[in-house]
Coordinates of C-alpha atoms in Angstrom, one line a residue:
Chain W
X21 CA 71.0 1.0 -173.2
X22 CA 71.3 4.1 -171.3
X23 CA 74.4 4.4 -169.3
X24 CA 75.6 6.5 -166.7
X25 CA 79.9 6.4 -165.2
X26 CA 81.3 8.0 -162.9
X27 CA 84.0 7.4 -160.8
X28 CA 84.0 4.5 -157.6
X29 CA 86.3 6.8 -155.6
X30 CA 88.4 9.8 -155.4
X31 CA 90.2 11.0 -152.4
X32 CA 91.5 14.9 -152.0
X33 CA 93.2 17.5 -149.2
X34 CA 91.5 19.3 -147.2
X35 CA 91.2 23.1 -148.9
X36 CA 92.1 21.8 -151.9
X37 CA 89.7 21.2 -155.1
X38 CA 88.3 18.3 -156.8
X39 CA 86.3 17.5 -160.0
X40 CA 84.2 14.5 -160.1
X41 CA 83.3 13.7 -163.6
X42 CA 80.1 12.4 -165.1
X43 CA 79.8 11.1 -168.9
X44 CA 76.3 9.4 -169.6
X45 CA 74.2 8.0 -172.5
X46 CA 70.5 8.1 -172.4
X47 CA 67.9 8.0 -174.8
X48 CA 67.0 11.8 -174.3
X49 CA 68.0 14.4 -172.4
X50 CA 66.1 16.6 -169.6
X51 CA 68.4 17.9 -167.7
X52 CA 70.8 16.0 -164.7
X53 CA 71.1 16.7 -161.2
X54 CA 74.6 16.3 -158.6
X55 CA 73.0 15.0 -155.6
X56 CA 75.7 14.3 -152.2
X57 CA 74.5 11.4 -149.6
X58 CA 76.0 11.0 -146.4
X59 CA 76.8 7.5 -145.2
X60 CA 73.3 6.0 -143.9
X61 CA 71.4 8.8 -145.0
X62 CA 69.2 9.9 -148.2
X63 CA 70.6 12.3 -150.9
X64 CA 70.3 16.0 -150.6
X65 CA 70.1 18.0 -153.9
X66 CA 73.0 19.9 -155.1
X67 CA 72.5 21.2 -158.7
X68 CA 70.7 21.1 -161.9
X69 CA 72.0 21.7 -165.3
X70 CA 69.9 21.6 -168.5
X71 CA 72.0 24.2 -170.2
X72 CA 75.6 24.0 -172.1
X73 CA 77.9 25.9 -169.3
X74 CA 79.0 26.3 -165.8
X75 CA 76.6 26.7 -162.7
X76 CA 78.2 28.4 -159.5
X77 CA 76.8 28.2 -156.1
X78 CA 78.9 28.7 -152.8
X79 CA 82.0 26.4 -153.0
X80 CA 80.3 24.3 -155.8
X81 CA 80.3 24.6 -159.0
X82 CA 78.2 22.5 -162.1
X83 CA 79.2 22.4 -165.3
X84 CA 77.2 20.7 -168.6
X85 CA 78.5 20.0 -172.3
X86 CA 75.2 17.9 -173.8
X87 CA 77.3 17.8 -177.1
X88 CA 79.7 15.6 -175.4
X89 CA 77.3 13.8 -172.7
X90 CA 79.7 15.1 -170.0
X91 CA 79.4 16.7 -166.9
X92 CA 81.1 17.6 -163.8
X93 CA 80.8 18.9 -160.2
X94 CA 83.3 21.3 -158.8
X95 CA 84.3 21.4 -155.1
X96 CA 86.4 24.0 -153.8
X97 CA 87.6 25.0 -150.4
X98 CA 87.1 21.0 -149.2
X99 CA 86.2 20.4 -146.1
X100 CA 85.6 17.2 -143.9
X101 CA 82.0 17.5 -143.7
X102 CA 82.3 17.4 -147.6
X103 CA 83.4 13.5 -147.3
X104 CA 80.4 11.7 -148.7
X105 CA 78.9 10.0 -152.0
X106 CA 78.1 12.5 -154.8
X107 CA 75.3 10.7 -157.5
X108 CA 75.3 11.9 -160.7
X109 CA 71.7 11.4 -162.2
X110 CA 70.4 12.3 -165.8
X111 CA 66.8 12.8 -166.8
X112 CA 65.8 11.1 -169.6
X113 CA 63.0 11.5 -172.0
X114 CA 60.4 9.9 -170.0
X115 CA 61.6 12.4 -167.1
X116 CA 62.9 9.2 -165.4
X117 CA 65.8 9.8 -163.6
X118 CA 68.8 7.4 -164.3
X119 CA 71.4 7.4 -161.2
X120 CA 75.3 6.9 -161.4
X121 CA 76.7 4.5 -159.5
X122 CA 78.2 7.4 -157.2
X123 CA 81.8 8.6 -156.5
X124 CA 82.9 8.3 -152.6
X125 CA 84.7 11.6 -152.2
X126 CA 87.4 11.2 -149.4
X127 CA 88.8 14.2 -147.7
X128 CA 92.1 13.9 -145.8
X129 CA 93.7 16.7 -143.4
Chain X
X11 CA 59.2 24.1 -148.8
X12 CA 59.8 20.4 -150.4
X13 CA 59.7 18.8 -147.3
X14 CA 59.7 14.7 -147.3
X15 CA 59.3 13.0 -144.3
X16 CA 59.1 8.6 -144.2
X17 CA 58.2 6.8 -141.2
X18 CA 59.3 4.9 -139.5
X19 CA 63.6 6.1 -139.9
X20 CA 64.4 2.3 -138.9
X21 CA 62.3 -1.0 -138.4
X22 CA 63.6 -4.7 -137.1
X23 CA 61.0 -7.1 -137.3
X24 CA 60.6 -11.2 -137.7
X25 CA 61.5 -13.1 -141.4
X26 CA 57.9 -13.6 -142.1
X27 CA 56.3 -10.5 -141.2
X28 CA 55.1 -7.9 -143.2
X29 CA 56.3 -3.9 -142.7
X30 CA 55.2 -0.9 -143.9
X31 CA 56.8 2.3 -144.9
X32 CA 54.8 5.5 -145.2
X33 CA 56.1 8.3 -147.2
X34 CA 54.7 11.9 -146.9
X35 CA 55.0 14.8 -148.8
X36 CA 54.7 17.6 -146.1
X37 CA 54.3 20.8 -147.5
X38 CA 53.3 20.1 -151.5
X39 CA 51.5 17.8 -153.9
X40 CA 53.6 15.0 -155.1
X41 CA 52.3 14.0 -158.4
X42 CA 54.5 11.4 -158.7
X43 CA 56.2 9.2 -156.0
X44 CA 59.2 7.3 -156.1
X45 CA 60.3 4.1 -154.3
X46 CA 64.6 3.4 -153.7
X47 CA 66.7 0.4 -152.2
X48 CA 69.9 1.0 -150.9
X49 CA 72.4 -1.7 -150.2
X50 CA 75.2 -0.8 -148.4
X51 CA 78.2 0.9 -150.6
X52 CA 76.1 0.5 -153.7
X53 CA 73.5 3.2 -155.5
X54 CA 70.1 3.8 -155.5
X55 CA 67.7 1.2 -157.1
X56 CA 64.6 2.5 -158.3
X57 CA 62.0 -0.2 -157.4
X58 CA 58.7 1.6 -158.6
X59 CA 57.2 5.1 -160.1
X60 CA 53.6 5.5 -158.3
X61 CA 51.1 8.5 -159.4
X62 CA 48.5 9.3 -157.5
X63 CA 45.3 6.9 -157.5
X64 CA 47.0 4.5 -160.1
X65 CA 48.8 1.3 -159.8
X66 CA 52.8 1.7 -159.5
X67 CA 55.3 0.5 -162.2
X68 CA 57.5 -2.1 -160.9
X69 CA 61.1 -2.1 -162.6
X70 CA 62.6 -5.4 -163.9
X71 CA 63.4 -7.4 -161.0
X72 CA 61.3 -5.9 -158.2
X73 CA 58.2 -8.4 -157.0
X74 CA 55.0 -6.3 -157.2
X75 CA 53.7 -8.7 -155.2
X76 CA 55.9 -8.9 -152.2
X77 CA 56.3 -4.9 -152.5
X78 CA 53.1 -3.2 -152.1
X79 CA 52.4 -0.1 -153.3
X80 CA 49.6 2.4 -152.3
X81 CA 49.4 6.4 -153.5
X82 CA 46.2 6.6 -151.9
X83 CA 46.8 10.6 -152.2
X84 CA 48.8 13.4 -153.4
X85 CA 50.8 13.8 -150.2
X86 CA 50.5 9.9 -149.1
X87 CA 52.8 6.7 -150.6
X88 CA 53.0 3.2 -148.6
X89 CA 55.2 0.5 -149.1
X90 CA 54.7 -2.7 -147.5
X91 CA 56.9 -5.4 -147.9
X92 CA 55.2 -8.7 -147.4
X93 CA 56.6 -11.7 -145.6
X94 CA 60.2 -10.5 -145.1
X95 CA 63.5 -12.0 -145.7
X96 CA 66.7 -11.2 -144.2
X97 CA 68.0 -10.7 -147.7
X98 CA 65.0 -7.4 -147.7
X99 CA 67.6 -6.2 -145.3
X100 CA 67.8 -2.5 -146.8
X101 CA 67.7 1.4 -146.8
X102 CA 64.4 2.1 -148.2
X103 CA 64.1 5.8 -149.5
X104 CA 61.5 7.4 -151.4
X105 CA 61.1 10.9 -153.3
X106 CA 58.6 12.6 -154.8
X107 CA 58.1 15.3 -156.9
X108 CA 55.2 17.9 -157.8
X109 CA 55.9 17.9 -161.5
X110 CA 57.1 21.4 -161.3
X111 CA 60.7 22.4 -160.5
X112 CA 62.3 20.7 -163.6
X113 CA 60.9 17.3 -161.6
X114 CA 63.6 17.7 -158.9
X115 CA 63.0 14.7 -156.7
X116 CA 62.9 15.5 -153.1
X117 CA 64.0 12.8 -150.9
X118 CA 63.1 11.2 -147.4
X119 CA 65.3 10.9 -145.0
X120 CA 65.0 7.1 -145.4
X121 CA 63.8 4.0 -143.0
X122 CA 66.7 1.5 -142.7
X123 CA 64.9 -2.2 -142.5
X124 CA 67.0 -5.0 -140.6
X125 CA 65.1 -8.6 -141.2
X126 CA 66.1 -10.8 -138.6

């Protein structure tokens, strides 16, 4: 079966950094996105990896390793507005995306 | 560019009665169009894949016949849900994508369905 965790929650300072981790299993690989969603409202794209290796943009940061099925999504510099559900998704071989369960990121002053 | 708009953003209607969702790409062709339930604290459930001018593919579980599915055009996706229940009670988002852009899916803003 194909298989996507993540973690249910993870709480951090504000200013600091957190990693939210991703491991999946899918039958094929074509790339996986970080998507955040706001309470009550759709997702909004974040990042795509399809490459071993670390993608920056602004305060956030992807990073891929297919070899071990593992990804994960960098925050620096938290702020409030950064309290929200981050979905880890994974396209498979039929380019059907499979969705994590999602990590609720809370940030505390 | 990628725009995705859904209408209507919320609905309340009658157990019994039938709604529809419209889902628009704005500003590109969506080859393929995707329909999500969201219950509260939990992740997206695909419910169906539709392409343009072909029936959708339902995933296991989801009622082809009480969801409705029309891709009458590469900007255009309904879905109705027939004779609602309160347990329909759901965020209903869809996505589509134009088959370029590593098949990103760009998402609507959602329509939020209360059944009473």
């Amino acid at each position: 079966g194909q298989n996507i965790d993540q973690p249910t929650e993870m709480t951090a300072t504000e200013g600091a950094i957190v990693q939210i981790n991703c491991t999946y299993q899918t039958s094929g690989f074509n790339g996986l996105f970080w998507y955040q969603q706001h309470a009550g409202e759709a997702p909004t794209f974040l990042s795509y990896n399809v490459l071993d290796g670390l993608e920056e943009k602004g305060r956030f940061s992807s990073f891929l390793s297919r070899s071990k099925g593992y990804s994960y999504l960098l925050l620096k510099e938290l702020q409030m507005k950064d309290s929200a559900s981050y979905l880890c998704a994974v396209l498979d071989s039929n380019y059907q995306l499979i969705w994590g369960a999602g990590t609720k990121l809370i940030i505390k002053p | 560019g990628a725009v995705v708009s859904q209408h209507p953003s919320w609905v309340i209607c009658k157990s019994g009665t039938s709604v529809k969702i419209e889902c628009r790409s704005l500003d590109f062709q969506a080859t393929t169009m995707f329909w999500y339930r969201q219950f509260p604290k939990q992740s997206l459930m695909l419910m169906a894949t539709s392409n343009e001018g072909s029936k959708a593919t339902y995933e296991q579980g989801v009622e082809k016949d009480k969801f409705l599915i029309n891709h009458a055009s590469l900007t255009l996706s309904t879905l109705t849900v027939t004779s609602a229940h309160p347990e329909d009670s759901s965020f209903y988002i869809c996505s589509a994508t134009s088959g370029k852009d590593h098949n990103e899916q760009f998402f609507g803003p959602g329509t939020r369905l209360t059944v009473l």
